[in-house]
């Protein structure tokens, strides 16, 4: 295990923001990850685990302890099928998520095609239950291989044990800080049909034959590109952590109140039914109608010109700049709409 010192974290994130890690270890095997944890324990160093860096805002002061980057590779098909006829794939936490998706699509395995073009690594996907365009990873995750920091032992958690919901799991909620994701086992449907349920995708394929998985992947990447949610090097709209706020899930009363506030402004709320009887509303819509239009600039930070939910680093921004804009947005949205917007990326050292 190689322990590096004072490694700048900004280049390892899609936001391109963040100070140095005091110590830095890249683990390519489970053994190296265990060794790094033992090292941080014995020296009392606070530990932060880095994956693909696509959903993070790291403090300008960086991380005072040890940053452990999980780079465990591998996409391995298990022999046979599970009880539902699905094929299981063991995937290393360090694999690129989009590389895995492209492999599955090429092999005609359905279940992750709508999750094309998402930056980041496989290990990050169960933590926030990555979802987009009508699919969530919780639908295809069979189990998650983790290191339990309580005893530095490897464990296998089944899907139910992860307790997935919208952008949430035990990993970022009840058991936050306890587990490090080493790998994920996905169950995919061989020769399954593409999932065309999200409005943007339905519109894209309207009047056409049901698309193949490959056509669906291309459509999703195209739609993401239009929204500035596909990483294109050099494109300033992509220097972000994707959606900066979660779509709030409201109670009936909160939803009714919001509807009335919209009506008094002559507006109709775009809304879709979420879990249970609660209502999920569009955070992007609220942000845009609170004085933060697409392209809004606030010094070195701003709002993406193509999607109101992405805060972008327009060049040379600090974490403090991002937080200042975040605070402004939260305040205005709460004043006008009575809704609290919860940040979606993980805030590190902040
Ligand atoms: N809208 C606006 N202004 C905008 C963009 C959208 O008013 O600038 C409204 C429109 O009414 C639109 C609705 O918001 O119909 C929904 O927009 P979109 O389809 O872009 O989805 P989203 O709810 O804003 C979520 C995820 C994205 C994911 C898309 C597609 C969250 C926090 N974000 O965005 O995930 O790609 O759906 O499924 O749930 C991410 O998490 O980083 C991310 C990019």
CSV table of C-alpha atoms and ligand atoms in Angstrom, one decimal:
chain,number,residue,atom,x,y,z
A,1,UNK,CA,0.0,0.0,0.0
A,2,UNK,CA,1.4,3.4,-1.0
A,3,UNK,CA,0.5,6.3,1.2
A,4,UNK,CA,0.8,9.6,-0.7
A,5,UNK,CA,0.7,13.1,1.0
A,6,UNK,CA,-0.9,16.4,0.2
A,7,UNK,CA,-2.8,15.3,-2.9
A,8,UNK,CA,-5.1,17.9,-4.5
A,9,UNK,CA,-8.6,16.5,-4.6
A,10,UNK,CA,-10.2,19.0,-7.1
A,11,UNK,CA,-9.0,17.2,-10.2
A,12,UNK,CA,-10.6,14.0,-8.8
A,13,UNK,CA,-14.0,15.5,-8.8
A,14,UNK,CA,-16.4,16.6,-11.6
A,15,UNK,CA,-16.9,19.9,-9.8
A,16,UNK,CA,-13.1,20.6,-10.0
A,17,UNK,CA,-13.3,22.0,-6.5
A,18,UNK,CA,-11.6,21.0,-3.2
A,19,UNK,CA,-8.4,21.3,-1.3
A,20,UNK,CA,-5.7,18.6,-0.6
A,21,UNK,CA,-6.0,15.3,1.2
A,22,UNK,CA,-3.4,15.1,4.0
A,23,UNK,CA,-2.9,11.4,3.2
A,24,UNK,CA,-4.1,9.5,0.1
A,25,UNK,CA,-4.3,5.8,-0.7
A,26,UNK,CA,-5.6,4.3,-3.9
A,27,UNK,CA,-6.9,0.7,-3.2
A,28,UNK,CA,-7.0,-1.7,-6.1
A,29,UNK,CA,-7.7,-4.7,-3.9
A,30,UNK,CA,-9.9,-5.5,-0.9
A,31,UNK,CA,-6.6,-6.2,1.0
A,32,UNK,CA,-5.3,-2.7,0.3
A,33,UNK,CA,-8.5,-1.1,1.4
A,34,UNK,CA,-8.3,-3.1,4.7
A,35,UNK,CA,-4.7,-2.1,5.1
A,36,UNK,CA,-5.6,1.6,4.6
A,37,UNK,CA,-8.3,1.4,7.1
A,38,UNK,CA,-6.1,-0.2,9.7
A,39,UNK,CA,-3.5,2.6,8.9
A,40,UNK,CA,-6.1,5.4,9.5
A,41,UNK,CA,-7.2,3.7,12.7
A,42,UNK,CA,-3.8,3.3,14.2
A,43,UNK,CA,-3.0,6.9,13.5
A,44,UNK,CA,-6.4,8.3,14.4
A,45,UNK,CA,-6.8,9.8,11.0
A,46,UNK,CA,-10.4,10.8,9.9
A,47,UNK,CA,-11.3,8.6,6.9
A,48,UNK,CA,-13.0,9.7,3.7
A,49,UNK,CA,-13.8,7.2,0.9
A,50,UNK,CA,-13.7,8.5,-2.6
A,51,UNK,CA,-15.3,6.9,-5.6
A,52,UNK,CA,-15.8,8.6,-9.0
A,53,UNK,CA,-16.0,12.1,-7.4
A,54,UNK,CA,-19.1,12.9,-9.4
A,55,UNK,CA,-21.5,13.7,-6.5
A,56,UNK,CA,-19.2,15.6,-4.1
A,57,UNK,CA,-18.5,19.1,-3.0
A,58,UNK,CA,-15.1,19.0,-1.1
A,59,UNK,CA,-14.1,21.9,1.3
A,60,UNK,CA,-11.4,24.3,0.2
A,61,UNK,CA,-9.4,23.2,3.2
A,62,UNK,CA,-9.5,19.7,1.8
A,63,UNK,CA,-9.5,16.6,4.1
A,64,UNK,CA,-7.3,16.6,7.2
A,65,UNK,CA,-7.0,12.8,7.4
A,66,UNK,CA,-6.8,9.9,4.9
A,67,UNK,CA,-8.7,9.8,1.6
A,68,UNK,CA,-9.1,6.3,0.4
A,69,UNK,CA,-9.9,6.0,-3.3
A,70,UNK,CA,-11.6,2.7,-4.2
A,71,UNK,CA,-10.2,1.5,-7.5
A,72,UNK,CA,-11.2,-2.2,-7.3
A,73,UNK,CA,-11.7,-3.4,-10.9
A,74,UNK,CA,-13.7,-6.2,-12.6
A,75,UNK,CA,-16.9,-7.0,-14.4
A,76,UNK,CA,-17.5,-10.8,-14.0
A,77,UNK,CA,-20.5,-12.7,-15.1
A,78,UNK,CA,-21.6,-15.5,-12.7
A,79,UNK,CA,-22.5,-18.8,-14.2
A,80,UNK,CA,-26.2,-19.6,-14.7
A,81,UNK,CA,-29.3,-17.6,-13.8
A,82,UNK,CA,-31.1,-16.6,-10.6
A,83,UNK,CA,-34.7,-17.7,-9.8
A,84,UNK,CA,-36.1,-14.9,-12.0
A,85,UNK,CA,-34.0,-15.9,-15.0
A,86,UNK,CA,-31.7,-12.9,-14.5
A,87,UNK,CA,-27.9,-13.1,-15.0
A,88,UNK,CA,-25.7,-11.9,-12.2
A,89,UNK,CA,-22.6,-9.7,-12.6
A,90,UNK,CA,-20.1,-9.0,-9.9
A,91,UNK,CA,-18.6,-5.6,-10.5
A,92,UNK,CA,-15.7,-3.9,-8.7
A,93,UNK,CA,-16.5,-0.7,-6.9
A,94,UNK,CA,-13.8,1.1,-8.8
A,95,UNK,CA,-15.2,0.3,-12.3
A,96,UNK,CA,-16.6,3.2,-14.3
A,97,UNK,CA,-20.4,3.1,-14.1
A,98,UNK,CA,-20.9,4.1,-17.7
A,99,UNK,CA,-18.4,1.5,-18.9
A,100,UNK,CA,-20.5,-1.2,-17.1
A,101,UNK,CA,-23.7,0.1,-18.6
A,102,UNK,CA,-22.3,0.1,-22.1
A,103,UNK,CA,-21.1,-3.5,-21.6
A,104,UNK,CA,-24.5,-4.6,-20.5
A,105,UNK,CA,-26.3,-2.8,-23.3
A,106,UNK,CA,-23.9,-4.4,-25.9
A,107,UNK,CA,-24.5,-7.8,-24.3
A,108,UNK,CA,-28.3,-7.3,-24.5
A,109,UNK,CA,-28.8,-7.4,-20.8
A,110,UNK,CA,-31.7,-5.1,-19.7
A,111,UNK,CA,-32.1,-3.1,-16.5
A,112,UNK,CA,-29.5,-0.3,-16.6
A,113,UNK,CA,-30.0,1.2,-20.1
A,114,UNK,CA,-31.8,4.3,-18.8
A,115,UNK,CA,-28.8,4.9,-16.5
A,116,UNK,CA,-26.5,5.6,-19.4
A,117,UNK,CA,-24.2,8.6,-19.4
A,118,UNK,CA,-24.0,9.0,-15.6
A,119,UNK,CA,-20.5,9.9,-14.4
A,120,UNK,CA,-18.9,8.2,-11.4
A,121,UNK,CA,-18.0,4.7,-10.2
A,122,UNK,CA,-20.0,1.5,-9.6
A,123,UNK,CA,-19.3,1.8,-5.8
A,124,UNK,CA,-21.2,5.0,-5.5
A,125,UNK,CA,-24.4,3.7,-7.1
A,126,UNK,CA,-25.9,1.9,-4.1
A,127,UNK,CA,-25.1,4.7,-1.7
A,128,UNK,CA,-27.5,7.3,-3.1
A,129,UNK,CA,-29.5,4.7,-5.1
A,130,UNK,CA,-28.6,6.4,-8.4
A,131,UNK,CA,-31.7,6.9,-10.6
A,132,UNK,CA,-32.6,8.5,-13.9
A,133,UNK,CA,-35.0,8.3,-16.8
A,134,UNK,CA,-37.2,5.7,-15.2
A,135,UNK,CA,-34.8,3.4,-13.6
A,136,UNK,CA,-33.0,3.2,-10.2
A,137,UNK,CA,-30.1,0.9,-9.4
A,138,UNK,CA,-32.1,-0.6,-6.5
A,139,UNK,CA,-34.2,-2.5,-9.1
A,140,UNK,CA,-31.2,-4.4,-10.4
A,141,UNK,CA,-28.9,-4.6,-7.3
A,142,UNK,CA,-28.9,-8.2,-6.0
A,143,UNK,CA,-26.3,-7.5,-3.2
A,144,UNK,CA,-23.6,-5.2,-2.1
A,145,UNK,CA,-20.1,-6.3,-1.0
A,146,UNK,CA,-18.9,-4.0,1.8
A,147,UNK,CA,-16.2,-3.5,4.4
A,148,UNK,CA,-17.7,-3.1,7.8
A,149,UNK,CA,-15.6,-0.4,9.6
A,150,UNK,CA,-16.8,-1.8,13.0
A,151,UNK,CA,-14.5,-4.8,12.6
A,152,UNK,CA,-12.7,-4.2,9.2
A,153,UNK,CA,-14.4,-7.4,7.8
A,154,UNK,CA,-16.0,-8.0,4.4
A,155,UNK,CA,-19.8,-8.6,4.4
A,156,UNK,CA,-22.4,-9.2,1.7
A,157,UNK,CA,-25.6,-7.2,2.1
A,158,UNK,CA,-28.7,-8.3,0.2
A,159,UNK,CA,-30.9,-5.7,-1.6
A,160,UNK,CA,-33.5,-5.7,1.2
A,161,UNK,CA,-30.8,-5.0,3.8
A,162,UNK,CA,-29.9,-1.8,1.9
A,163,UNK,CA,-33.4,-0.4,2.5
A,164,UNK,CA,-33.4,1.7,-0.8
A,165,UNK,CA,-35.6,4.6,-1.5
A,166,UNK,CA,-35.4,7.8,-3.6
A,167,UNK,CA,-31.7,8.9,-3.5
A,168,UNK,CA,-31.3,7.0,-0.3
A,169,UNK,CA,-30.1,3.8,1.4
A,170,UNK,CA,-28.7,2.6,4.7
A,171,UNK,CA,-25.3,3.8,3.4
A,172,UNK,CA,-26.2,7.5,3.5
A,173,UNK,CA,-28.9,7.3,6.2
A,174,UNK,CA,-29.1,4.9,9.1
A,175,UNK,CA,-25.7,3.3,8.7
A,176,UNK,CA,-23.9,6.3,7.4
A,177,UNK,CA,-20.1,6.0,7.8
A,178,UNK,CA,-20.2,2.3,8.8
A,179,UNK,CA,-19.7,0.6,5.4
A,180,UNK,CA,-17.3,1.0,2.5
A,181,UNK,CA,-18.7,-0.4,-0.8
A,182,UNK,CA,-16.2,-2.7,-2.4
A,183,UNK,CA,-18.3,-4.2,-5.2
A,184,UNK,CA,-21.9,-4.6,-6.3
A,185,UNK,CA,-23.7,-7.6,-7.8
A,186,UNK,CA,-26.4,-6.7,-10.4
A,187,UNK,CA,-29.1,-8.9,-11.7
A,188,UNK,CA,-30.0,-8.2,-15.3
A,189,UNK,CA,-32.5,-9.6,-17.7
A,190,UNK,CA,-31.0,-11.3,-20.8
A,191,UNK,CA,-32.7,-10.0,-23.9
A,192,UNK,CA,-35.1,-7.9,-21.8
A,193,UNK,CA,-37.0,-5.0,-23.2
A,194,UNK,CA,-35.8,-1.4,-22.8
A,195,UNK,CA,-37.7,0.6,-20.1
A,196,UNK,CA,-39.5,3.5,-21.9
A,197,UNK,CA,-41.6,5.2,-19.1
A,198,UNK,CA,-39.9,8.5,-18.5
A,199,UNK,CA,-41.7,11.4,-20.4
A,200,UNK,CA,-38.5,12.5,-22.2
A,201,UNK,CA,-37.9,9.0,-23.5
A,202,UNK,CA,-41.5,8.4,-24.5
A,203,UNK,CA,-41.4,11.7,-26.5
A,204,UNK,CA,-38.2,10.7,-28.1
A,205,UNK,CA,-39.5,7.4,-29.4
A,206,UNK,CA,-43.1,8.5,-30.1
A,207,UNK,CA,-44.6,6.8,-33.1
A,208,UNK,CA,-41.6,4.5,-33.5
A,209,UNK,CA,-41.0,0.8,-33.0
A,210,UNK,CA,-40.1,-0.2,-29.4
A,211,UNK,CA,-36.4,0.7,-29.3
A,212,UNK,CA,-33.5,-1.6,-28.6
A,213,UNK,CA,-31.3,-1.3,-25.5
A,214,UNK,CA,-28.6,0.4,-27.7
A,215,UNK,CA,-31.1,2.9,-29.1
A,216,UNK,CA,-32.3,3.6,-25.6
A,217,UNK,CA,-28.8,4.2,-24.4
A,218,UNK,CA,-28.1,6.6,-27.3
A,219,UNK,CA,-31.4,8.5,-26.6
A,220,UNK,CA,-30.6,8.8,-22.9
A,221,UNK,CA,-27.1,10.1,-23.7
A,222,UNK,CA,-28.6,12.6,-26.2
A,223,UNK,CA,-31.2,13.9,-23.7
A,224,UNK,CA,-28.5,14.2,-21.0
A,225,UNK,CA,-26.3,16.1,-23.3
A,226,UNK,CA,-29.1,18.6,-24.1
A,227,UNK,CA,-29.5,19.1,-20.4
A,228,UNK,CA,-25.7,19.5,-19.8
A,229,UNK,CA,-25.8,16.3,-17.7
A,230,UNK,CA,-23.3,14.4,-19.9
A,231,UNK,CA,-19.7,15.1,-19.1
A,232,UNK,CA,-18.0,16.7,-22.1
A,233,UNK,CA,-14.5,17.9,-21.3
A,234,UNK,CA,-14.2,21.6,-21.7
A,235,UNK,CA,-17.9,22.3,-21.5
A,236,UNK,CA,-18.5,24.7,-18.6
A,237,UNK,CA,-22.0,23.4,-18.0
A,238,UNK,CA,-20.5,20.0,-17.0
A,239,UNK,CA,-18.3,21.3,-14.2
A,240,UNK,CA,-20.9,20.4,-11.6
A,241,UNK,CA,-22.1,17.6,-9.3
A,242,UNK,CA,-25.2,17.0,-11.5
A,243,UNK,CA,-28.4,17.9,-9.7
A,244,UNK,CA,-27.5,20.1,-6.7
A,245,UNK,CA,-30.8,19.5,-4.9
A,246,UNK,CA,-33.1,16.6,-4.4
A,247,UNK,CA,-36.6,16.7,-5.7
A,248,UNK,CA,-38.6,17.4,-2.5
A,249,UNK,CA,-41.2,14.8,-1.4
A,250,UNK,CA,-44.1,16.7,0.2
A,251,UNK,CA,-47.1,15.8,2.4
A,252,UNK,CA,-50.6,16.3,1.0
A,253,UNK,CA,-50.9,19.6,3.0
A,254,UNK,CA,-47.5,20.9,1.8
A,255,UNK,CA,-48.4,20.0,-1.7
A,256,UNK,CA,-51.7,21.7,-1.5
A,257,UNK,CA,-50.0,24.9,-0.1
A,258,UNK,CA,-47.5,24.8,-2.9
A,259,UNK,CA,-50.2,24.4,-5.5
A,260,UNK,CA,-52.0,27.5,-4.1
A,261,UNK,CA,-48.8,29.5,-4.2
A,262,UNK,CA,-48.4,28.6,-7.8
A,263,UNK,CA,-52.0,29.4,-8.7
A,264,UNK,CA,-51.7,32.9,-7.2
A,265,UNK,CA,-48.8,33.4,-9.6
A,266,UNK,CA,-50.8,32.0,-12.5
A,267,UNK,CA,-48.5,28.9,-12.7
A,268,UNK,CA,-49.2,25.1,-12.7
A,269,UNK,CA,-46.8,22.9,-10.8
A,270,UNK,CA,-45.2,20.0,-12.7
A,271,UNK,CA,-45.7,17.0,-10.4
A,272,UNK,CA,-45.6,13.3,-10.4
A,273,UNK,CA,-46.7,10.7,-7.7
A,274,UNK,CA,-43.9,9.5,-5.6
A,275,UNK,CA,-43.7,6.9,-2.9
A,276,UNK,CA,-46.8,6.3,-0.8
A,277,UNK,CA,-49.3,9.0,-0.9
A,278,UNK,CA,-46.7,11.7,-0.9
A,279,UNK,CA,-45.9,14.0,-3.9
A,280,UNK,CA,-42.5,14.6,-5.4
A,281,UNK,CA,-42.1,18.0,-7.0
A,282,UNK,CA,-39.5,19.3,-9.4
A,283,UNK,CA,-36.7,21.2,-7.6
A,284,UNK,CA,-35.5,22.6,-10.9
A,285,UNK,CA,-38.9,24.2,-11.5
A,286,UNK,CA,-38.8,25.8,-8.0
A,287,UNK,CA,-35.2,27.0,-8.5
A,288,UNK,CA,-36.0,28.6,-11.9
A,289,UNK,CA,-39.1,30.3,-10.5
A,290,UNK,CA,-37.3,31.8,-7.6
A,291,UNK,CA,-35.1,34.2,-9.6
A,292,UNK,CA,-32.4,31.6,-10.6
A,293,UNK,CA,-32.9,31.2,-14.3
A,294,UNK,CA,-30.7,28.9,-16.4
A,295,UNK,CA,-27.4,30.7,-17.0
A,296,UNK,CA,-27.7,32.8,-13.8
A,297,UNK,CA,-24.2,34.0,-12.8
A,298,UNK,CA,-22.8,34.7,-9.3
A,299,UNK,CA,-19.1,35.4,-9.8
A,300,UNK,CA,-17.3,32.1,-10.5
A,301,UNK,CA,-20.3,30.0,-9.9
A,302,UNK,CA,-23.7,29.9,-11.5
A,303,UNK,CA,-26.6,27.8,-12.8
A,304,UNK,CA,-26.1,25.6,-15.8
A,305,UNK,CA,-27.4,27.2,-19.0
A,306,UNK,CA,-29.2,23.9,-19.8
A,307,UNK,CA,-30.7,22.7,-16.4
A,308,UNK,CA,-31.7,24.8,-13.5
A,309,UNK,CA,-30.9,22.1,-10.9
A,310,UNK,CA,-27.1,22.1,-11.6
A,311,UNK,CA,-24.8,24.6,-9.9
A,312,UNK,CA,-21.7,24.9,-12.1
A,313,UNK,CA,-18.2,25.9,-11.5
A,314,UNK,CA,-17.7,28.6,-14.2
A,315,UNK,CA,-13.9,28.5,-13.6
A,316,UNK,CA,-11.9,28.9,-10.5
A,317,UNK,CA,-14.8,28.6,-8.1
A,318,UNK,CA,-14.3,27.6,-4.4
A,319,UNK,CA,-16.5,25.5,-2.2
A,320,UNK,CA,-17.3,28.7,-0.3
A,321,UNK,CA,-18.7,30.2,-3.6
A,322,UNK,CA,-20.9,27.2,-4.2
A,323,UNK,CA,-22.2,27.2,-0.6
A,324,UNK,CA,-23.0,31.0,-0.9
A,325,UNK,CA,-25.1,30.3,-4.0
A,326,UNK,CA,-26.7,27.2,-2.4
A,327,UNK,CA,-27.7,29.3,0.6
A,328,UNK,CA,-29.2,32.0,-1.6
A,329,UNK,CA,-31.2,29.5,-3.6
A,330,UNK,CA,-32.5,27.6,-0.5
A,331,UNK,CA,-33.5,30.9,1.2
A,332,UNK,CA,-35.4,32.3,-1.9
A,333,UNK,CA,-37.1,29.0,-2.6
A,334,UNK,CA,-38.2,28.7,1.0
A,335,UNK,CA,-39.4,32.4,1.1
A,336,UNK,CA,-41.4,32.1,-2.1
A,337,UNK,CA,-42.6,28.5,-2.1
A,338,UNK,CA,-42.4,27.4,1.5
A,339,UNK,CA,-40.3,24.4,0.5
A,340,UNK,CA,-36.8,23.4,1.9
A,341,UNK,CA,-34.5,22.1,-0.8
A,342,UNK,CA,-32.1,19.4,0.5
A,343,UNK,CA,-28.6,19.3,-1.2
A,344,UNK,CA,-28.1,16.2,-3.2
A,345,UNK,CA,-24.3,15.9,-3.4
A,346,UNK,CA,-22.2,14.7,-0.4
A,347,UNK,CA,-20.6,17.7,1.3
A,348,UNK,CA,-17.1,16.7,2.4
A,349,UNK,CA,-15.3,18.5,5.2
A,350,UNK,CA,-18.0,21.2,5.2
B,1,LIG,N1,-37.5,21.6,-15.1
B,1,LIG,C1,-37.5,23.0,-15.0
B,1,LIG,N2,-36.3,23.7,-15.4
B,1,LIG,C2,-35.2,23.0,-15.7
B,1,LIG,C3,-35.2,21.6,-15.8
B,1,LIG,C4,-36.4,20.9,-15.5
B,1,LIG,O1,-38.5,23.6,-14.7
B,1,LIG,O2,-34.2,23.7,-16.0
B,1,LIG,C5,-38.7,20.9,-14.7
B,1,LIG,C6,-39.5,20.5,-15.9
B,1,LIG,O3,-40.9,20.6,-15.6
B,1,LIG,C7,-39.2,19.0,-16.1
B,1,LIG,C8,-39.0,18.6,-14.7
B,1,LIG,O4,-38.4,19.7,-14.0
B,1,LIG,O5,-40.2,18.3,-16.7
B,1,LIG,C9,-38.1,17.4,-14.5
B,1,LIG,O6,-36.8,17.7,-15.1
B,1,LIG,P1,-35.8,16.5,-15.5
B,1,LIG,O7,-36.5,15.5,-16.3
B,1,LIG,O8,-34.6,17.1,-16.0
B,1,LIG,O9,-35.5,15.8,-14.1
B,1,LIG,P2,-35.1,16.3,-12.7
B,1,LIG,O10,-36.2,15.9,-11.7
B,1,LIG,O11,-34.7,17.7,-12.7
B,1,LIG,C10,-34.0,14.1,-12.0
B,1,LIG,C11,-32.7,13.6,-11.3
B,1,LIG,C12,-31.5,13.6,-12.3
B,1,LIG,C13,-31.9,12.7,-13.5
B,1,LIG,C14,-33.3,13.2,-14.1
B,1,LIG,C15,-33.8,12.3,-15.1
B,1,LIG,C16,-32.8,14.3,-9.0
B,1,LIG,C17,-32.3,15.2,-7.9
B,1,LIG,N3,-32.3,14.5,-10.2
B,1,LIG,O12,-33.8,15.4,-12.4
B,1,LIG,O13,-30.4,13.1,-11.7
B,1,LIG,O14,-31.0,12.6,-14.5
B,1,LIG,O15,-34.3,13.3,-13.0
B,1,LIG,O16,-34.4,11.1,-14.5
B,1,LIG,O17,-33.6,13.4,-8.7
B,1,LIG,C18,-28.5,13.7,-10.4
B,1,LIG,O18,-29.0,13.2,-9.5
B,1,LIG,O19,-27.4,14.3,-10.3
B,1,LIG,C19,-29.2,13.8,-11.7
B,1,LIG,C20,-28.7,14.4,-12.8
